[in-house]
XYZ file of C-alpha atoms in Angstrom:
561
model
C 34.220 -105.704 -293.127
C 30.981 -107.719 -292.805
C 31.099 -111.441 -293.564
C 28.242 -111.097 -296.027
C 30.019 -108.492 -298.120
C 33.478 -109.946 -297.582
C 32.368 -113.218 -299.134
C 31.159 -111.332 -302.198
C 34.268 -109.237 -302.797
C 36.383 -110.481 -305.703
C 39.546 -108.437 -305.595
C 40.253 -108.911 -309.313
C 36.888 -107.423 -310.148
C 35.819 -110.375 -312.340
C 32.499 -110.835 -310.530
C 30.172 -108.255 -309.057
C 27.554 -108.847 -306.381
C 24.215 -107.135 -307.033
C 24.417 -105.868 -303.425
C 27.339 -103.696 -304.450
C 25.317 -101.772 -307.012
C 23.155 -100.363 -304.239
C 26.225 -99.384 -302.225
C 27.730 -97.572 -305.198
C 24.636 -95.377 -305.253
C 25.398 -94.161 -301.719
C 29.019 -93.363 -302.475
C 31.072 -96.571 -302.480
C 33.984 -96.690 -304.937
C 35.899 -99.820 -305.979
C 38.435 -99.450 -303.193
C 35.752 -99.006 -300.518
C 34.448 -102.564 -300.682
C 37.366 -103.880 -298.643
C 36.820 -101.323 -295.854
C 34.772 -101.984 -292.702
C 31.217 -100.677 -292.851
C 30.625 -98.593 -289.746
C 27.177 -97.508 -288.646
C 26.594 -94.105 -287.080
C 23.390 -94.356 -285.055
C 22.309 -90.734 -284.971
C 19.889 -89.717 -282.221
C 19.477 -86.217 -283.644
C 16.124 -84.566 -283.012
C 14.794 -81.074 -282.452
C 12.176 -82.528 -280.092
C 14.475 -81.938 -277.143
C 17.510 -79.780 -276.305
C 19.256 -82.993 -275.248
C 19.501 -84.117 -278.878
C 19.349 -80.970 -280.956
C 23.135 -80.639 -281.231
C 23.798 -84.265 -282.086
C 23.645 -84.039 -285.873
C 26.852 -82.011 -286.051
C 28.536 -84.671 -283.926
C 27.237 -87.398 -286.232
C 28.628 -85.606 -289.279
C 31.974 -85.165 -287.506
C 31.988 -88.884 -286.690
C 31.082 -89.766 -290.260
C 34.028 -87.784 -291.638
C 36.390 -89.215 -289.029
C 35.402 -92.806 -289.750
C 36.110 -92.251 -293.426
C 39.461 -90.649 -292.613
C 40.336 -93.614 -290.370
C 39.714 -96.088 -293.191
C 36.111 -97.112 -292.619
C 32.963 -96.609 -294.664
C 30.416 -94.771 -292.506
C 26.712 -95.400 -292.898
C 24.577 -92.797 -291.128
C 21.109 -93.724 -289.900
C 18.629 -92.222 -287.477
C 16.968 -93.393 -284.315
C 14.328 -91.794 -282.110
C 14.149 -90.016 -278.796
C 11.452 -88.976 -276.360
C 12.040 -85.926 -274.179
C 11.278 -86.931 -270.608
C 11.340 -83.298 -269.506
C 8.760 -82.225 -272.082
C 6.482 -85.267 -271.710
C 6.732 -85.312 -267.897
C 3.337 -85.301 -266.213
C 1.473 -86.127 -269.424
C 0.172 -89.289 -271.073
C 3.146 -88.990 -273.416
C 5.519 -89.914 -270.586
C 4.265 -93.482 -270.910
C 6.315 -93.715 -274.095
C 9.607 -92.785 -272.438
C 10.734 -96.172 -271.132
C 9.129 -97.784 -274.170
C 11.494 -95.705 -276.308
C 14.459 -97.516 -274.748
C 13.277 -100.712 -276.418
C 12.428 -98.943 -279.696
C 15.921 -97.429 -279.799
C 17.540 -100.799 -279.091
C 15.414 -102.531 -281.716
C 16.081 -99.856 -284.348
C 19.854 -99.915 -283.905
C 19.931 -103.709 -283.955
C 17.694 -103.782 -287.018
C 19.774 -101.292 -289.016
C 23.173 -102.687 -288.084
C 22.325 -106.360 -288.464
C 20.031 -105.882 -291.438
C 22.784 -104.028 -293.314
C 25.657 -106.258 -292.117
C 27.582 -103.465 -290.423
C 30.967 -104.226 -288.920
C 30.701 -101.777 -286.045
C 28.583 -98.936 -284.722
C 29.143 -95.536 -283.175
C 25.965 -94.587 -281.312
C 25.300 -90.951 -280.398
C 22.572 -90.076 -277.922
C 21.476 -87.383 -275.543
C 18.194 -87.838 -273.662
C 17.745 -90.407 -270.913
C 16.744 -93.543 -272.846
C 19.248 -93.016 -275.675
C 22.072 -94.421 -273.583
C 20.532 -97.668 -272.273
C 18.699 -98.222 -275.554
C 21.956 -98.028 -277.485
C 23.831 -100.195 -274.993
C 21.173 -102.907 -275.053
C 21.499 -103.012 -278.844
C 25.295 -103.074 -278.618
C 25.157 -105.979 -276.181
C 22.725 -107.883 -278.404
C 24.739 -107.503 -281.603
C 28.231 -107.890 -280.139
C 29.968 -106.009 -282.943
C 32.680 -103.445 -282.078
C 30.939 -100.349 -280.756
C 31.432 -97.090 -278.912
C 28.941 -94.745 -277.312
C 29.218 -90.978 -277.764
C 27.245 -88.807 -275.378
C 25.758 -85.701 -276.971
C 26.805 -83.665 -273.947
C 25.252 -81.916 -270.983
C 23.482 -78.585 -270.971
C 25.117 -75.626 -269.267
C 23.269 -74.347 -266.199
C 20.794 -71.537 -266.369
C 21.266 -68.623 -263.993
C 18.787 -66.551 -262.033
C 19.095 -64.446 -258.917
C 22.591 -65.689 -258.136
C 21.839 -69.405 -258.386
C 22.276 -72.147 -260.991
C 19.112 -73.548 -262.542
C 18.240 -76.867 -264.158
C 15.014 -78.167 -265.644
C 14.094 -79.468 -262.182
C 14.136 -75.873 -260.925
C 11.175 -75.219 -263.197
C 9.184 -78.171 -261.852
C 9.929 -77.178 -258.266
C 8.927 -73.585 -259.004
C 5.438 -74.810 -259.940
C 5.094 -76.309 -256.461
C 6.467 -73.145 -254.863
C 3.998 -71.053 -256.828
C 1.088 -73.284 -255.844
C 2.108 -72.980 -252.187
C 2.265 -69.183 -252.489
C 6.015 -69.099 -251.917
C 6.806 -67.324 -255.212
C 4.762 -65.051 -257.463
C 3.878 -65.248 -261.167
C 6.873 -63.162 -262.203
C 9.381 -65.389 -260.396
C 7.813 -68.537 -261.842
C 8.119 -67.144 -265.355
C 11.733 -66.055 -264.818
C 12.742 -69.534 -263.653
C 11.003 -71.109 -266.635
C 12.685 -68.714 -269.068
C 16.185 -69.260 -267.718
C 16.279 -72.905 -266.623
C 17.395 -74.380 -269.968
C 19.688 -71.976 -271.845
C 20.729 -74.136 -274.813
C 21.604 -77.552 -276.202
C 22.435 -80.526 -274.054
C 20.941 -83.013 -271.619
C 19.593 -81.963 -268.216
C 22.483 -80.551 -266.234
C 22.420 -82.204 -262.807
C 23.385 -85.773 -262.008
C 20.040 -86.808 -263.399
C 19.461 -89.894 -265.553
C 21.261 -88.795 -268.749
C 24.431 -87.693 -266.979
C 24.245 -90.717 -264.687
C 24.158 -93.125 -267.612
C 26.838 -91.287 -269.604
C 29.101 -91.369 -266.532
C 28.374 -95.044 -266.020
C 29.196 -95.852 -269.659
C 32.531 -94.107 -269.327
C 33.232 -96.260 -266.269
C 31.970 -99.304 -268.170
C 34.716 -98.750 -270.750
C 32.330 -98.104 -273.651
C 32.970 -94.343 -273.918
C 36.169 -92.308 -273.913
C 37.596 -90.730 -270.734
C 36.116 -87.330 -269.807
C 33.481 -87.571 -272.561
C 30.545 -88.105 -270.203
C 30.613 -84.679 -268.528
C 31.479 -82.411 -271.462
C 29.071 -79.626 -272.351
C 27.170 -80.169 -275.600
C 28.082 -76.739 -276.917
C 31.828 -76.863 -276.206
C 34.376 -77.635 -278.928
C 35.907 -80.467 -276.931
C 32.676 -82.438 -277.351
C 33.111 -82.522 -281.131
C 36.830 -83.275 -280.753
C 36.027 -86.211 -278.475
C 33.506 -87.478 -281.023
C 36.194 -87.423 -283.719
C 38.557 -89.351 -281.471
C 35.804 -91.854 -280.664
C 35.418 -92.591 -284.374
C 39.128 -93.315 -284.765
C 39.092 -95.534 -281.673
C 36.132 -97.483 -283.036
C 37.733 -98.178 -286.402
C 40.826 -99.447 -284.588
C 38.617 -101.631 -282.375
C 37.069 -103.123 -285.522
C 40.524 -103.947 -286.847
C 41.479 -105.555 -283.534
C 38.011 -107.090 -283.062
C 37.541 -105.688 -279.560
C 33.980 -106.788 -278.877
C 31.369 -105.552 -276.391
C 31.294 -109.009 -274.808
C 34.939 -108.477 -273.811
C 34.127 -105.093 -272.255
C 30.627 -105.489 -270.776
C 31.421 -108.020 -268.070
C 30.556 -108.533 -264.438
C 33.673 -106.560 -263.466
C 32.935 -103.600 -265.724
C 29.295 -103.451 -264.632
C 30.430 -103.389 -261.001
C 32.771 -100.536 -261.954
C 29.904 -98.639 -263.550
C 27.623 -99.120 -260.557
C 30.365 -98.048 -258.165
C 30.659 -94.790 -260.107
C 26.869 -94.351 -260.050
C 26.998 -94.570 -256.258
C 30.004 -92.257 -255.968
C 28.416 -89.494 -258.047
C 24.963 -89.778 -256.462
C 23.303 -90.958 -259.672
C 19.736 -91.634 -260.707
C 17.532 -94.498 -259.502
C 16.966 -95.275 -263.183
C 20.488 -96.706 -263.334
C 19.171 -99.708 -261.411
C 16.501 -100.455 -263.997
C 18.785 -99.874 -266.968
C 21.749 -101.891 -265.759
C 19.538 -104.852 -264.904
C 18.429 -104.748 -268.549
C 21.919 -104.235 -269.983
C 23.403 -107.004 -267.856
C 20.713 -109.495 -268.837
C 21.177 -108.684 -272.513
C 24.945 -109.101 -272.172
C 24.528 -112.437 -270.405
C 25.904 -111.101 -267.118
C 24.213 -112.199 -263.893
C 23.022 -109.164 -261.928
C 20.178 -108.750 -259.453
C 18.890 -106.159 -257.022
C 20.925 -107.546 -254.133
C 24.116 -106.712 -256.037
C 23.216 -103.026 -255.864
C 22.992 -103.303 -252.085
C 26.418 -104.946 -251.929
C 27.975 -102.100 -253.916
C 26.048 -99.425 -251.991
C 27.383 -100.712 -248.689
C 31.018 -100.265 -249.695
C 31.060 -97.173 -251.941
C 30.779 -93.634 -250.498
C 29.052 -90.722 -252.213
C 31.959 -88.474 -253.194
C 30.291 -85.770 -255.307
C 28.132 -82.816 -254.288
C 25.794 -82.765 -257.266
C 22.200 -81.830 -258.000
C 19.418 -82.772 -257.471
C 20.106 -82.861 -253.730
C 23.568 -81.241 -253.914
C 24.887 -77.926 -255.158
C 26.675 -78.512 -258.452
C 25.978 -79.595 -262.034
C 27.806 -81.888 -264.457
C 29.893 -79.114 -266.025
C 31.245 -78.326 -262.536
C 32.183 -81.995 -262.119
C 33.952 -81.862 -265.471
C 36.066 -78.876 -264.398
C 36.909 -80.641 -261.129
C 38.397 -83.679 -262.869
C 35.377 -85.493 -264.231
C 34.668 -89.188 -264.008
C 38.381 -90.177 -264.327
C 39.100 -88.404 -261.040
C 36.220 -90.178 -259.312
C 37.314 -93.513 -260.784
C 40.910 -93.067 -259.706
C 39.818 -92.490 -256.113
C 37.756 -95.668 -256.230
C 40.596 -97.599 -257.856
C 43.126 -96.522 -255.215
C 40.776 -97.803 -252.524
C 40.186 -101.157 -254.243
C 36.632 -100.345 -255.308
C 37.222 -100.685 -259.052
C 38.448 -103.604 -261.115
C 41.538 -102.117 -262.718
C 41.949 -105.039 -265.114
C 38.618 -104.413 -266.857
C 39.050 -103.745 -270.584
C 37.985 -100.547 -272.346
C 37.145 -99.835 -275.990
C 40.604 -98.307 -276.473
C 42.193 -101.683 -275.766
C 43.642 -100.374 -272.507
C 42.603 -101.525 -269.068
C 40.922 -99.202 -266.591
C 44.147 -99.047 -264.571
C 46.102 -98.018 -267.663
C 43.552 -95.346 -268.584
C 43.737 -93.872 -265.066
C 47.511 -94.170 -264.599
C 48.219 -90.425 -264.722
C 45.171 -89.257 -262.760
C 45.899 -87.923 -259.219
C 44.857 -90.136 -256.315
C 42.951 -87.259 -254.691
C 40.987 -84.361 -256.206
C 42.329 -80.829 -256.297
C 41.870 -78.920 -253.018
C 40.822 -75.897 -255.074
C 37.331 -77.272 -255.672
C 34.603 -78.881 -253.574
C 32.544 -80.707 -256.191
C 34.486 -83.937 -255.615
C 35.091 -84.444 -251.918
C 38.365 -85.923 -250.594
C 38.220 -89.589 -249.635
C 38.345 -88.869 -245.911
C 35.437 -86.410 -246.116
C 32.747 -87.852 -248.414
C 29.239 -86.519 -248.756
C 27.997 -89.806 -247.283
C 29.957 -92.866 -246.117
C 27.779 -95.261 -248.126
C 25.946 -95.163 -251.420
C 22.568 -93.552 -251.869
C 20.599 -96.074 -253.946
C 19.016 -98.607 -251.623
C 16.892 -101.652 -252.317
C 13.894 -101.775 -249.975
C 11.854 -104.882 -249.319
C 8.873 -105.827 -247.209
C 5.310 -106.990 -247.704
C 4.744 -104.037 -250.057
C 7.707 -104.946 -252.257
C 8.536 -108.630 -252.061
C 10.539 -108.370 -255.293
C 12.134 -105.106 -254.192
C 11.859 -101.342 -254.620
C 14.412 -98.585 -255.181
C 14.989 -95.442 -253.126
C 17.512 -92.644 -252.732
C 18.205 -92.687 -249.003
C 20.871 -90.008 -248.577
C 20.070 -86.415 -247.805
C 16.669 -87.084 -246.240
C 16.217 -85.558 -242.791
C 13.758 -88.214 -241.622
C 15.008 -91.616 -242.849
C 11.994 -93.340 -241.277
C 8.348 -92.398 -241.636
C 5.137 -94.159 -240.678
C 2.099 -92.382 -241.985
C -1.418 -92.679 -243.297
C -1.716 -93.909 -246.869
C -3.119 -91.462 -249.407
C -3.975 -93.638 -252.379
C -4.051 -92.459 -256.006
C -4.678 -94.519 -259.126
C -2.624 -92.257 -261.393
C 0.046 -89.568 -261.362
C -2.433 -86.891 -262.452
C -4.814 -87.432 -259.537
C -1.888 -87.343 -257.118
C -0.564 -84.066 -258.537
C -4.018 -82.503 -258.382
C -4.254 -83.333 -254.675
C -0.830 -81.865 -253.908
C -1.527 -78.632 -255.768
C -4.924 -78.388 -254.032
C -3.157 -78.589 -250.627
C -4.840 -81.885 -249.729
C -1.587 -83.582 -248.678
C -0.380 -83.043 -245.126
C 2.844 -83.616 -243.231
C 3.083 -87.256 -242.174
C 1.157 -88.641 -245.150
C 2.535 -91.454 -247.303
C 1.335 -91.023 -250.882
C 0.718 -94.178 -252.916
C 0.656 -93.813 -256.708
C -0.175 -97.133 -258.341
C -1.080 -98.688 -261.677
C 1.847 -96.742 -263.133
C 4.201 -99.735 -263.448
C 5.665 -101.237 -266.634
C 2.453 -103.145 -267.441
C -0.077 -101.049 -265.593
C 0.852 -97.613 -266.885
C 1.925 -98.961 -269.204
C 5.425 -97.560 -269.490
C 6.354 -96.829 -265.849
C 6.088 -93.044 -265.918
C 8.440 -90.884 -263.875
C 6.880 -88.913 -261.028
C 8.895 -85.694 -261.246
C 5.832 -83.454 -261.264
C 4.392 -84.773 -257.954
C 7.746 -85.001 -256.197
C 8.752 -81.507 -257.328
C 5.376 -80.186 -256.198
C 5.944 -81.767 -252.777
C 9.362 -80.098 -252.545
C 7.973 -76.788 -253.760
C 5.265 -76.954 -251.104
C 7.891 -77.408 -248.387
C 6.856 -80.999 -247.576
C 9.970 -82.835 -248.805
C 11.074 -83.871 -245.317
C 7.656 -84.773 -243.959
C 5.802 -86.643 -246.719
C 6.625 -90.036 -248.218
C 5.710 -91.253 -251.688
C 5.770 -94.795 -253.039
C 4.939 -95.927 -256.546
C 5.256 -98.822 -258.966
C 6.297 -96.162 -261.463
C 9.705 -94.494 -261.653
C 11.314 -91.263 -260.584
C 13.233 -88.756 -262.607
C 16.922 -88.494 -261.890
C 16.001 -85.024 -260.681
C 13.886 -86.388 -257.827
C 14.972 -86.441 -254.200
C 13.257 -86.819 -250.836
C 11.564 -89.715 -249.028
C 10.404 -91.429 -252.223
C 10.393 -95.094 -253.215
C 9.892 -96.279 -256.788
C 9.997 -99.458 -258.876
C 7.761 -101.183 -256.287
C 7.460 -104.795 -257.447
C 5.332 -106.718 -258.012
C 3.381 -103.833 -259.508
C -0.318 -103.182 -258.960
C -1.343 -104.398 -262.422
C -0.219 -107.968 -261.656
C -1.690 -108.026 -258.151
C 1.255 -106.765 -256.141
C 0.528 -105.687 -252.580
C 0.599 -102.032 -253.615
C -2.769 -102.754 -255.311
C -4.217 -103.797 -251.931
C -3.442 -100.609 -250.000
C -6.513 -98.753 -248.757
C -6.885 -95.095 -247.840
C -5.958 -94.631 -244.180
C -3.764 -97.742 -243.844
C -0.422 -96.984 -242.254
C 2.778 -97.521 -244.224
C 6.330 -97.565 -242.905
C 9.283 -96.468 -245.016
C 12.531 -97.146 -243.154
C 15.596 -96.212 -245.183
C 18.154 -97.583 -242.728
C 16.348 -100.891 -242.288
C 15.598 -100.878 -246.032
C 11.986 -101.695 -245.242
C 8.754 -100.936 -247.096
C 5.888 -102.254 -245.033
C 2.092 -102.092 -245.136
C 0.993 -102.315 -241.527
C -1.940 -104.683 -241.842
C -2.120 -108.342 -240.888
C -1.326 -111.180 -243.253
C -4.908 -112.349 -242.854
C -6.268 -108.975 -243.931
C -3.913 -108.896 -246.902
C -5.079 -112.370 -247.914
C -8.716 -111.239 -247.701
C -8.033 -108.206 -249.888
C -6.089 -110.280 -252.384
C -8.950 -112.739 -252.727
C -11.257 -109.847 -253.625
C -8.823 -108.120 -256.002
C -9.536 -108.219 -259.731
C -7.039 -107.240 -262.435
C -7.917 -104.161 -264.419
C -8.424 -104.330 -268.158
C -5.381 -103.056 -270.052
C -5.430 -99.345 -270.798
C -4.066 -99.961 -274.300
C -4.728 -102.997 -276.487
C -3.113 -101.851 -279.738
C -0.014 -100.069 -280.928
C 3.332 -99.794 -279.220
C 1.903 -99.389 -275.705
C -0.327 -102.416 -276.162
C 2.580 -104.549 -277.326
C 4.791 -103.219 -274.540
C 2.253 -103.979 -271.804
C 1.900 -107.548 -273.046
C 5.633 -108.245 -273.313
C 7.342 -106.234 -270.563
C 8.873 -107.933 -267.527
C 8.880 -106.779 -263.920
C 10.928 -103.720 -263.045
C 12.889 -105.974 -260.682
C 14.240 -107.669 -263.818
C 14.899 -104.471 -265.772
C 11.527 -104.050 -267.542
C 12.744 -105.902 -270.627
C 10.479 -106.831 -273.526
C 12.491 -109.826 -274.729
C 12.869 -111.657 -271.424
C 11.949 -115.324 -271.790
C 9.956 -114.850 -274.977
C 10.047 -118.603 -275.594
C-alpha cells in the first residue's frame, strides 16, 4: 500500500481521510484500504493491430490483481503505429511517443501513489516507454507484452508487414504486377498483434523477458492465443507477490541483467532500435552503458536464430521451437548469461532456466544448435569514423558485400530519397545519405523502412549503401547504417557530405568514412550554418529542444539541470 494512503488509514475507523471518499466512488470498500494499489497501464488502442487486443488483457489483469489481494486501478496510455505512420510526417512522433508513454505512466502512478504497476503494451515504443517509467519510479512492476501477430500467407510463403513495403519496391521495379501487390497488402497482416518478425516490438519483448521484467515464454506468444491471456493473469499474481516482498526494479534492472538482455538481442538477430532503447533504459536506471559495450557483447555472442527480416521464420515459429528460455539456456550453458541475475518472480535466471534443455530440439531449425549458428558473432555493430565520431549502428550479418565505397547521393529528407529510388535514379555502387532526420533535426529520428524496402524491392540490397542520422525499422536489412552521430542538425560531419563525394562503409572494420581531407572538412564546417528548427511549438518543438544525441539514447531528461 502507498505511504500516503497508509499514513491515513485508521484501522478502527475513527478518522477518515478526504482522499478515501474519492476512492470509494471508484469501488473501494472499507477492507480495501489496507490493500496495495496496483496500476494497470493499458496501451489499448484501435490505431494499430499491435494494440487492438490489449484491452481484454488489461481486464484480465485487473480481475487477477483483485483476486490476488490488490486493488487495481486501470488507466490508459498512448501508442503510435510505426507501420502505419512509416514514410509520413507522422513517423516523427514515433520515438517521441516513447517519452510520452514514460511520462504518462510515471505521472499516473506517482500522482496517484500507486504501490506497483503492470504495464501492457504492443507497438514498438510501448516497451521502452514503459520500462523507462518503471526505472524512474522504482516501484514493483512487471511488463506484459500484448503478443505478436500471426504470419500472413500468400503463394506458399509467410508474410509480414515488411513484405508489403518490399512489394512496393518490387512493383516500382516492374518485378510484380498490380494484382500481386494488392494480394500481398491484403494478406500481410491477418489480425491482432505486433509485427511478426524479429522486428523492434518482438526484439524488445524478448529482451525484457531476458531482463527479468516479464515472465518466461511471454515475449513470443501470439496475441490471439489463449496462453497470452493466461500469462497475463499469472503476471498479475506475480506482481502482487512482488509488492508484498518489495522486489524493486532497481534490484532487477542492473548491469548484469542488461548484459543478459543484450546478449539475447544478439542471439535472436534483433532490431538496431534495441541499442537506442537500452542506452535510455540503462541511463534512467542509473546503470553505466555506452556504445562500446554493445561491441563487447557482439564479439562474444553468436546469432542463433533464423528469423525475419533477413531470415526465414517469425516469432510464433520461435515460440514453438522453445522461445526465449531455450535461447537463454544455450547462452547460460556457455557462460554468456549472468545466472545470478534476479527476476520479478524472485527467482534467479539460473533457477528459471533449470529445466530447459541445453540444446534445442533437432526437430526444428528456427534455433540453431550451438555448434552451427547462423553467424559466429552478433549482428549489431557500432561503426565509427570521421562521419560518425560518436558512433553509428548497423546490422552487419547477412550482407553479401560487407564493404562498399561509392559515390554519395545526398538527400535532405526521407521523402526525397524514396522518390529518387522509385524513379530509378539510384544505381548499384551508390551510397545514399539521408540527413536532417536525427532526433533534433527531424525531429523525432524517423525510421527509413520505406527507402530500404524500396531498395530491396528494386534488387539493389547487395549493391547500394544507405547511411542516415535517422533510424531503421526492425524490419530493415542490407548495407544500411543508422543513428549516425553527431547528427546533421548539430553540425555533424553527415551535414558536410556533398553529392559525388565517396563514402566507405566497412562492416568488418566497423568504419564509416567520408573520403575527403581533414582540411576540406574544416573548410566545409566553417561555411556550415545550422538550419532553423522545423517545429517551434507543440510536442515536436519541445522534443527537438530537449532531446539528447542518439549515442546517448535520445533521452529528453538527460542533464536537464
